[in-house]
Amino acid sequence: MHTTRYHLKDIILLALIGIIFGVIYYAGDFLYNGFTILLTPFGLGPMANDLTMGLWCMAGPLAAMLLQRPGAAFFGEFLGAAGEMFLGGQWGAANLISGFVQGIATELGFTFTGYRRYNWFSLTLTTLTATLVTFGWDWFRNGYAHFSGQLDLLLLGARFVSIFLFSGVLVKLISNLLVRAHVIKTVRS
Amino acid sequence: MNPSLKLFLVLIISVEVSFTSKLTVNLLLVAAGLILLLWTRPSGLTLTHLLLIPAIPAGALALTVGAFTPAHDWFFAAVLASRVYVYVLLGSAVTRTTPPLTLARSLEQNCHLPAKFAYGTLAAINLLPRIIRAVKTIKAAGQMRGVTLSFWSPRLYFKAILSAISWADQLAQAMESHGFVEDQPRSQAQVIPLTGRDWALGASALLLVQLALVALP
């Protein structure tokens, strides 16, 4: 069974998942601002962005594990961003751009495995593609190109650790619970 | 101005600003965003929130580039800081002048986005207050059993997703029982006009930004 169509129910679910992850993240919003204030005196201010990136990218991989079809990760991230746009977050419509980039970033890992594997391997691959794509975007947008090579390496490392822990390990733990509850019915390996 | 056109205009400008580093243009855009924002008569609290919170990432970026990179490029530091404000002010100028329903209608009618995407997402957005309450309830229920659920607890997400699945089911059923049929032509309760004036306004704004990008330092 390899459905690619999206019905009304799936679309609502994808948007809901994106928004829920946004809501949970906002509860820990002080993280980003707190990290930024803490790290800036050491010249590591932007690292807050990298350290929390994994949280932002969680909805995509989770949506893919749940619905197991092409585009799920992208729509999970993007529709979630569209929802957060009206959440009263500070970024407004600019959310859509980040959502678009993160959507593609988290979709790629599943694309590379041909949408056949929804397991450790494709999740790890997704954390890799998500790290590289979002870093590439920040290379331009947040001026990472202007940092020293050493700092960039450090930021890339921090970003990978964050994305691996949250979008990889935590997503896998959540989907394990969902499998045990028979919400995810078939696990292709 | 037409909601979709306004959204795309701001998105295009935001992307352009990401790939250029012109301080004057950024400052002009910030000024324009501020005027548009004041136009919506925000409360003092909203305004302080919108102006002060972005100062944290903007200041951090600027300090890092200015003080901690080999080049000590304070000009680029200012560019980055003003860029953050361009995103925030233009972005919130759109969301504060466009209710989600109007935007969904406009995207469906003017951009021919499939109705299921427009109204499916809208349905989820309208559920926002309940989502926030549900997350609080799950946390409280956990605390009653002496379990603290935080943003790293799989169980918190698990329970929230279970609620999301049942809400998605109920909402889809509700919409279908009110006559919503996927991929069928729909009549319109409110027509969102897309006039020549909208196009002219959007095009001239975009043109102005291009001219400024080329002409100004």
GROMACS .gro file of C-alpha atoms in nm:
model
  406
    1MET     CA    1   0.000   0.000   0.000
    2HIS     CA    2   0.176   0.311  -0.117
    3THR     CA    3  -0.072   0.599  -0.122
    4THR     CA    4   0.045   0.934  -0.240
    5ARG     CA    5  -0.284   1.121  -0.228
    6TYR     CA    6  -0.370   1.361   0.048
    7HIS     CA    7  -0.722   1.379   0.175
    8LEU     CA    8  -0.880   1.651   0.384
    9LYS     CA    9  -0.820   1.448   0.701
   10ASP     CA   10  -0.448   1.407   0.627
   11ILE     CA   11  -0.404   1.775   0.554
   12ILE     CA   12  -0.572   1.878   0.879
   13LEU     CA   13  -0.360   1.624   1.067
   14LEU     CA   14  -0.037   1.749   0.910
   15ALA     CA   15  -0.117   2.109   0.992
   16LEU     CA   16  -0.220   2.011   1.346
   17ILE     CA   17   0.105   1.825   1.408
   18GLY     CA   18   0.308   2.120   1.284
   19ILE     CA   19   0.115   2.358   1.509
   20ILE     CA   20   0.133   2.129   1.813
   21PHE     CA   21   0.509   2.107   1.784
   22GLY     CA   22   0.516   2.485   1.754
   23VAL     CA   23   0.306   2.521   2.069
   24ILE     CA   24   0.530   2.285   2.268
   25TYR     CA   25   0.832   2.469   2.140
   26TYR     CA   26   0.689   2.807   2.242
   27ALA     CA   27   0.649   2.676   2.594
   28GLY     CA   28   1.026   2.646   2.592
   29ASP     CA   29   1.074   2.969   2.403
   30PHE     CA   30   1.301   3.110   2.670
   31LEU     CA   31   1.552   2.850   2.548
   32TYR     CA   32   1.636   3.036   2.230
   33ASN     CA   33   1.649   3.381   2.385
   34GLY     CA   34   1.819   3.254   2.698
   35PHE     CA   35   2.088   3.067   2.505
   36THR     CA   36   2.143   3.373   2.287
   37ILE     CA   37   2.199   3.602   2.584
   38LEU     CA   38   2.422   3.345   2.755
   39LEU     CA   39   2.637   3.269   2.453
   40THR     CA   40   2.680   3.614   2.300
   41PRO     CA   41   2.957   3.731   2.539
   42PHE     CA   42   3.163   3.434   2.421
   43GLY     CA   43   3.112   3.525   2.057
   44LEU     CA   44   2.881   3.228   2.013
   45GLY     CA   45   2.545   3.412   1.996
   46PRO     CA   46   2.431   3.246   1.671
   47MET     CA   47   2.489   2.905   1.828
   48ALA     CA   48   2.150   2.935   2.000
   49ASN     CA   49   1.997   2.912   1.654
   50ASP     CA   50   2.193   2.593   1.584
   51LEU     CA   51   2.127   2.440   1.925
   52THR     CA   52   1.749   2.481   1.896
   53MET     CA   53   1.727   2.393   1.525
   54GLY     CA   54   1.650   2.029   1.602
   55LEU     CA   55   1.330   2.131   1.782
   56TRP     CA   56   1.208   2.331   1.483
   57CYS     CA   57   1.269   2.044   1.243
   58MET     CA   58   1.086   1.776   1.445
   59ALA     CA   59   0.742   1.802   1.286
   60GLY     CA   60   0.866   1.703   0.940
   61PRO     CA   61   1.031   1.367   1.018
   62LEU     CA   62   0.751   1.278   1.258
   63ALA     CA   63   0.484   1.348   0.995
   64ALA     CA   64   0.678   1.128   0.753
   65MET     CA   65   0.700   0.842   1.004
   66LEU     CA   66   0.328   0.875   1.075
   67LEU     CA   67   0.186   0.901   0.723
   68GLN     CA   68   0.469   0.726   0.533
   69ARG     CA   69   0.416   0.883   0.195
   70PRO     CA   70   0.599   1.131  -0.029
   71GLY     CA   71   0.560   1.493   0.074
   72ALA     CA   72   0.451   1.423   0.432
   73ALA     CA   73   0.765   1.572   0.587
   74PHE     CA   74   0.745   1.878   0.365
   75PHE     CA   75   0.377   1.942   0.431
   76GLY     CA   76   0.419   1.877   0.804
   77GLU     CA   77   0.683   2.148   0.828
   78PHE     CA   78   0.530   2.391   0.584
   79LEU     CA   79   0.168   2.377   0.702
   80GLY     CA   80   0.295   2.395   1.059
   81ALA     CA   81   0.483   2.711   0.967
   82ALA     CA   82   0.168   2.850   0.806
   83GLY     CA   83  -0.012   2.787   1.134
   84GLU     CA   84   0.263   2.942   1.343
   85MET     CA   85   0.241   3.248   1.123
   86PHE     CA   86  -0.088   3.325   1.299
   87LEU     CA   87   0.023   3.201   1.639
   88GLY     CA   88   0.148   3.547   1.720
   89GLY     CA   89   0.509   3.444   1.690
   90GLN     CA   90   0.751   3.723   1.622
   91TRP     CA   91   0.842   3.616   1.271
   92GLY     CA   92   0.506   3.662   1.094
   93ALA     CA   93   0.506   3.574   0.725
   94ALA     CA   94   0.882   3.513   0.733
   95ASN     CA   95   0.788   3.185   0.903
   96LEU     CA   96   0.675   3.054   0.564
   97ILE     CA   97   1.024   3.086   0.419
   98SER     CA   98   1.185   2.898   0.707
   99GLY     CA   99   0.905   2.641   0.688
  100PHE     CA  100   0.969   2.594   0.318
  101VAL     CA  101   1.344   2.546   0.364
  102GLN     CA  102   1.303   2.314   0.664
  103GLY     CA  103   1.032   2.121   0.480
  104ILE     CA  104   1.262   2.045   0.188
  105ALA     CA  105   1.550   1.979   0.430
  106THR     CA  106   1.359   1.711   0.621
  107GLU     CA  107   1.193   1.563   0.312
  108LEU     CA  108   1.521   1.483   0.138
  109GLY     CA  109   1.628   1.200   0.366
  110PHE     CA  110   1.311   1.011   0.280
  111THR     CA  111   1.344   1.099  -0.089
  112PHE     CA  112   1.691   0.947  -0.098
  113THR     CA  113   1.557   0.618   0.038
  114GLY     CA  114   1.285   0.615  -0.229
  115TYR     CA  115   1.004   0.655   0.029
  116ARG     CA  116   1.040   0.286   0.108
  117ARG     CA  117   1.219   0.295   0.440
  118TYR     CA  118   1.078   0.460   0.745
  119ASN     CA  119   1.328   0.348   1.005
  120TRP     CA  120   1.652   0.442   1.177
  121PHE     CA  121   1.838   0.463   0.852
  122SER     CA  122   1.614   0.710   0.673
  123LEU     CA  123   1.571   0.915   0.992
  124THR     CA  124   1.947   0.947   1.036
  125LEU     CA  125   1.981   1.035   0.670
  126THR     CA  126   1.714   1.303   0.719
  127THR     CA  127   1.901   1.454   1.013
  128LEU     CA  128   2.204   1.479   0.785
  129THR     CA  129   2.019   1.644   0.496
  130ALA     CA  130   1.834   1.873   0.738
  131THR     CA  131   2.164   1.984   0.891
  132LEU     CA  132   2.322   2.058   0.556
  133VAL     CA  133   2.025   2.230   0.391
  134THR     CA  134   1.934   2.453   0.687
  135PHE     CA  135   2.301   2.538   0.735
  136GLY     CA  136   2.328   2.632   0.368
  137TRP     CA  137   2.033   2.864   0.410
  138ASP     CA  138   2.181   3.031   0.718
  139TRP     CA  139   2.507   3.063   0.527
  140PHE     CA  140   2.334   3.343   0.337
  141ARG     CA  141   2.052   3.460   0.559
  142ASN     CA  142   2.226   3.486   0.892
  143GLY     CA  143   2.563   3.573   0.749
  144TYR     CA  144   2.740   3.251   0.846
  145ALA     CA  145   2.963   3.304   0.543
  146HIS     CA  146   3.126   3.589   0.733
  147PHE     CA  147   3.222   3.387   1.038
  148SER     CA  148   3.562   3.226   1.080
  149GLY     CA  149   3.595   2.871   0.950
  150GLN     CA  150   3.647   2.744   1.302
  151LEU     CA  151   3.324   2.901   1.428
  152ASP     CA  152   3.132   2.769   1.127
  153LEU     CA  153   3.254   2.416   1.196
  154LEU     CA  154   3.153   2.451   1.558
  155LEU     CA  155   2.806   2.578   1.459
  156LEU     CA  156   2.764   2.298   1.205
  157GLY     CA  157   2.856   2.045   1.472
  158ALA     CA  158   2.616   2.196   1.726
  159ARG     CA  159   2.339   2.199   1.467
  160PHE     CA  160   2.394   1.835   1.377
  161VAL     CA  161   2.391   1.727   1.741
  162SER     CA  162   2.068   1.920   1.801
  163ILE     CA  163   1.894   1.790   1.488
  164PHE     CA  164   2.016   1.436   1.553
  165LEU     CA  165   1.893   1.435   1.914
  166PHE     CA  166   1.554   1.599   1.856
  167SER     CA  167   1.458   1.522   1.496
  168GLY     CA  168   1.630   1.184   1.504
  169VAL     CA  169   1.636   1.017   1.845
  170LEU     CA  170   1.331   1.190   1.997
  171VAL     CA  171   1.122   1.139   1.681
  172LYS     CA  172   1.218   0.773   1.679
  173LEU     CA  173   1.117   0.737   2.045
  174ILE     CA  174   0.781   0.906   1.974
  175SER     CA  175   0.716   0.686   1.673
  176ASN     CA  176   0.808   0.379   1.881
  177LEU     CA  177   0.529   0.477   2.120
  178LEU     CA  178   0.295   0.527   1.824
  179VAL     CA  179   0.382   0.183   1.688
  180ARG     CA  180   0.316   0.026   2.028
  181ALA     CA  181  -0.022   0.199   2.035
  182HIS     CA  182  -0.090   0.062   1.683
  183VAL     CA  183  -0.126   0.412   1.543
  184ILE     CA  184   0.149   0.343   1.293
  185LYS     CA  185   0.026   0.010   1.162
  186THR     CA  186   0.288  -0.122   0.927
  187VAL     CA  187   0.653  -0.049   0.980
  188ARG     CA  188   0.842  -0.118   0.663
  189SER     CA  189   1.203  -0.189   0.732
  190MET     CA  190  -0.448   4.509  -0.132
  191ASN     CA  191  -0.524   4.151  -0.229
  192PRO     CA  192  -0.412   3.919   0.055
  193SER     CA  193  -0.228   3.665  -0.164
  194LEU     CA  194  -0.050   3.934  -0.358
  195LYS     CA  195   0.052   4.105  -0.034
  196LEU     CA  196   0.185   3.778   0.106
  197PHE     CA  197   0.388   3.696  -0.204
  198LEU     CA  198   0.523   4.050  -0.223
  199VAL     CA  199   0.654   4.030   0.132
  200LEU     CA  200   0.796   3.682   0.073
  201ILE     CA  201   0.980   3.794  -0.241
  202ILE     CA  202   1.121   4.099  -0.065
  203SER     CA  203   1.228   3.888   0.236
  204VAL     CA  204   1.413   3.641   0.014
  205GLU     CA  205   1.578   3.923  -0.178
  206VAL     CA  206   1.692   4.087   0.142
  207SER     CA  207   1.845   3.755   0.249
  208PHE     CA  208   2.076   3.749  -0.049
  209THR     CA  209   2.173   4.116  -0.066
  210SER     CA  210   2.353   4.331   0.187
  211LYS     CA  211   2.241   4.690   0.139
  212LEU     CA  212   2.201   4.872   0.466
  213THR     CA  213   2.004   5.169   0.325
  214VAL     CA  214   1.749   4.943   0.157
  215ASN     CA  215   1.707   4.742   0.477
  216LEU     CA  216   1.654   5.058   0.679
  217LEU     CA  217   1.400   5.190   0.427
  218LEU     CA  218   1.214   4.858   0.441
  219VAL     CA  219   1.221   4.866   0.820
  220ALA     CA  220   1.074   5.217   0.811
  221ALA     CA  221   0.806   5.106   0.564
  222GLY     CA  222   0.726   4.802   0.779
  223LEU     CA  223   0.702   5.019   1.089
  224ILE     CA  224   0.461   5.262   0.920
  225LEU     CA  225   0.244   4.972   0.797
  226LEU     CA  226   0.251   4.825   1.145
  227LEU     CA  227   0.153   5.153   1.314
  228TRP     CA  228  -0.129   5.177   1.060
  229THR     CA  229  -0.289   4.873   1.224
  230ARG     CA  230  -0.294   5.059   1.560
  231PRO     CA  231  -0.113   4.795   1.767
  232SER     CA  232  -0.137   4.809   2.145
  233GLY     CA  233   0.167   4.936   2.331
  234LEU     CA  234   0.242   4.585   2.453
  235THR     CA  235   0.234   4.432   2.103
  236LEU     CA  236   0.456   4.709   1.973
  237THR     CA  237   0.717   4.672   2.247
  238HIS     CA  238   0.706   4.296   2.201
  239LEU     CA  239   0.762   4.327   1.825
  240LEU     CA  240   1.041   4.578   1.867
  241LEU     CA  241   1.226   4.440   2.169
  242ILE     CA  242   1.223   4.060   2.129
  243PRO     CA  243   1.393   4.062   1.785
  244ALA     CA  244   1.666   4.277   1.941
  245ILE     CA  245   1.801   3.959   2.104
  246PRO     CA  246   1.881   3.763   1.785
  247ALA     CA  247   1.963   4.084   1.596
  248GLY     CA  248   2.202   4.202   1.865
  249ALA     CA  249   2.361   3.859   1.901
  250LEU     CA  250   2.424   3.829   1.527
  251ALA     CA  251   2.561   4.181   1.502
  252LEU     CA  252   2.791   4.143   1.804
  253THR     CA  253   2.924   3.811   1.677
  254VAL     CA  254   3.001   3.945   1.331
  255GLY     CA  255   3.135   4.278   1.455
  256ALA     CA  256   3.337   4.176   1.754
  257PHE     CA  257   3.424   3.809   1.713
  258THR     CA  258   3.503   3.756   1.343
  259PRO     CA  259   3.849   3.818   1.200
  260ALA     CA  260   3.724   4.103   0.976
  261HIS     CA  261   3.539   4.301   1.248
  262ASP     CA  262   3.291   4.397   0.981
  263TRP     CA  263   3.055   4.632   1.168
  264PHE     CA  264   2.882   4.733   0.843
  265PHE     CA  265   2.776   4.376   0.774
  266ALA     CA  266   2.680   4.348   1.141
  267ALA     CA  267   2.436   4.635   1.092
  268VAL     CA  268   2.307   4.474   0.772
  269LEU     CA  269   2.231   4.149   0.956
  270ALA     CA  270   2.062   4.325   1.246
  271SER     CA  271   1.844   4.536   1.017
  272ARG     CA  272   1.764   4.222   0.815
  273VAL     CA  273   1.609   4.060   1.123
  274TYR     CA  274   1.387   4.366   1.164
  275VAL     CA  275   1.286   4.359   0.796
  276TYR     CA  276   1.160   4.002   0.841
  277VAL     CA  277   0.977   4.076   1.163
  278LEU     CA  278   0.814   4.408   1.070
  279LEU     CA  279   0.711   4.321   0.713
  280GLY     CA  280   0.603   3.974   0.822
  281SER     CA  281   0.385   4.096   1.105
  282ALA     CA  282   0.249   4.378   0.885
  283VAL     CA  283   0.098   4.101   0.670
  284THR     CA  284  -0.036   3.882   0.949
  285ARG     CA  285  -0.181   4.178   1.138
  286THR     CA  286  -0.376   4.307   0.837
  287THR     CA  287  -0.492   3.970   0.703
  288PRO     CA  288  -0.727   3.740   0.897
  289PRO     CA  289  -0.656   3.371   0.825
  290LEU     CA  290  -1.002   3.322   0.672
  291THR     CA  291  -0.950   3.600   0.418
  292LEU     CA  292  -0.608   3.465   0.328
  293ALA     CA  293  -0.744   3.111   0.283
  294ARG     CA  294  -1.026   3.241   0.061
  295SER     CA  295  -0.787   3.450  -0.142
  296LEU     CA  296  -0.539   3.164  -0.189
  297GLU     CA  297  -0.823   2.941  -0.306
  298GLN     CA  298  -0.987   3.193  -0.541
  299ASN     CA  299  -0.692   3.395  -0.671
  300CYS     CA  300  -0.412   3.137  -0.663
  301HIS     CA  301  -0.623   2.826  -0.731
  302LEU     CA  302  -0.483   2.645  -0.431
  303PRO     CA  303  -0.692   2.326  -0.387
  304ALA     CA  304  -0.973   2.403  -0.139
  305LYS     CA  305  -0.877   2.109   0.081
  306PHE     CA  306  -0.537   2.265   0.152
  307ALA     CA  307  -0.676   2.613   0.211
  308TYR     CA  308  -0.958   2.509   0.443
  309GLY     CA  309  -0.782   2.209   0.595
  310THR     CA  310  -0.503   2.431   0.721
  311LEU     CA  311  -0.754   2.696   0.825
  312ALA     CA  312  -0.944   2.438   1.030
  313ALA     CA  313  -0.623   2.344   1.209
  314ILE     CA  314  -0.538   2.710   1.275
  315ASN     CA  315  -0.882   2.772   1.425
  316LEU     CA  316  -0.820   2.487   1.666
  317LEU     CA  317  -0.519   2.668   1.812
  318PRO     CA  318  -0.676   2.766   2.148
  319ARG     CA  319  -0.780   2.404   2.203
  320ILE     CA  320  -0.434   2.278   2.113
  321ILE     CA  321  -0.274   2.508   2.369
  322ARG     CA  322  -0.526   2.396   2.631
  323ALA     CA  323  -0.471   2.028   2.546
  324VAL     CA  324  -0.093   2.057   2.583
  325LYS     CA  325  -0.143   2.222   2.924
  326THR     CA  326  -0.388   1.949   3.027
  327ILE     CA  327  -0.146   1.674   2.930
  328LYS     CA  328   0.131   1.839   3.130
  329ALA     CA  329  -0.098   1.885   3.432
  330ALA     CA  330  -0.218   1.525   3.411
  331GLY     CA  331   0.143   1.413   3.410
  332GLN     CA  332   0.224   1.626   3.712
  333MET     CA  333  -0.064   1.472   3.907
  334ARG     CA  334   0.114   1.142   3.875
  335GLY     CA  335   0.444   1.301   3.967
  336VAL     CA  336   0.574   1.294   3.610
  337THR     CA  337   0.712   1.615   3.464
  338LEU     CA  338   0.659   1.625   3.090
  339SER     CA  339   0.883   1.869   2.908
  340PHE     CA  340   0.973   1.939   2.549
  341TRP     CA  341   1.213   1.646   2.545
  342SER     CA  342   0.959   1.389   2.672
  343PRO     CA  343   0.838   1.154   2.396
  344ARG     CA  344   0.520   1.091   2.596
  345LEU     CA  345   0.408   1.454   2.574
  346TYR     CA  346   0.430   1.448   2.195
  347PHE     CA  347   0.274   1.103   2.180
  348LYS     CA  348  -0.035   1.212   2.372
  349ALA     CA  349  -0.064   1.535   2.177
  350ILE     CA  350  -0.046   1.343   1.847
  351LEU     CA  351  -0.320   1.106   1.962
  352SER     CA  352  -0.544   1.407   2.026
  353ALA     CA  353  -0.447   1.553   1.689
  354ILE     CA  354  -0.551   1.233   1.512
  355SER     CA  355  -0.896   1.234   1.669
  356TRP     CA  356  -0.941   1.607   1.604
  357ALA     CA  357  -0.841   1.565   1.240
  358ASP     CA  358  -1.099   1.286   1.207
  359GLN     CA  359  -1.373   1.488   1.371
  360LEU     CA  360  -1.297   1.809   1.180
  361ALA     CA  361  -1.288   1.632   0.845
  362GLN     CA  362  -1.618   1.462   0.923
  363ALA     CA  363  -1.769   1.790   1.036
  364MET     CA  364  -1.661   1.967   0.719
  365GLU     CA  365  -1.786   1.686   0.499
  366SER     CA  366  -2.121   1.673   0.676
  367HIS     CA  367  -2.153   2.046   0.603
  368GLY     CA  368  -2.120   1.971   0.235
  369PHE     CA  369  -1.747   2.006   0.177
  370VAL     CA  370  -1.646   1.771  -0.105
  371GLU     CA  371  -1.283   1.737  -0.212
  372ASP     CA  372  -1.190   1.835  -0.565
  373GLN     CA  373  -1.538   1.960  -0.651
  374PRO     CA  374  -1.617   2.310  -0.778
  375ARG     CA  375  -1.732   2.540  -0.500
  376SER     CA  376  -1.951   2.846  -0.487
  377GLN     CA  377  -1.811   3.145  -0.305
  378ALA     CA  378  -1.959   3.310   0.001
  379GLN     CA  379  -1.728   3.606  -0.026
  380VAL     CA  380  -1.549   3.699  -0.343
  381ILE     CA  381  -1.195   3.828  -0.288
  382PRO     CA  382  -1.127   4.074  -0.569
  383LEU     CA  383  -0.794   4.085  -0.748
  384THR     CA  384  -0.805   4.418  -0.927
  385GLY     CA  385  -0.575   4.601  -1.163
  386ARG     CA  386  -0.504   4.839  -0.877
  387ASP     CA  387  -0.371   4.550  -0.666
  388TRP     CA  388  -0.139   4.440  -0.945
  389ALA     CA  389  -0.020   4.797  -1.003
  390LEU     CA  390   0.045   4.847  -0.632
  391GLY     CA  391   0.232   4.518  -0.598
  392ALA     CA  392   0.435   4.568  -0.914
  393SER     CA  393   0.534   4.923  -0.828
  394ALA     CA  394   0.636   4.824  -0.474
  395LEU     CA  395   0.849   4.544  -0.615
  396LEU     CA  396   0.997   4.776  -0.877
  397LEU     CA  397   1.080   5.036  -0.612
  398VAL     CA  398   1.267   4.775  -0.408
  399GLN     CA  399   1.463   4.665  -0.718
  400LEU     CA  400   1.553   5.023  -0.805
  401ALA     CA  401   1.661   5.086  -0.447
  402LEU     CA  402   1.870   4.768  -0.448
  403VAL     CA  403   2.051   4.876  -0.764
  404ALA     CA  404   2.077   5.248  -0.702
  405LEU     CA  405   2.138   5.289  -0.329
  406PRO     CA  406   2.463   5.192  -0.159
   0.00000   0.00000   0.00000
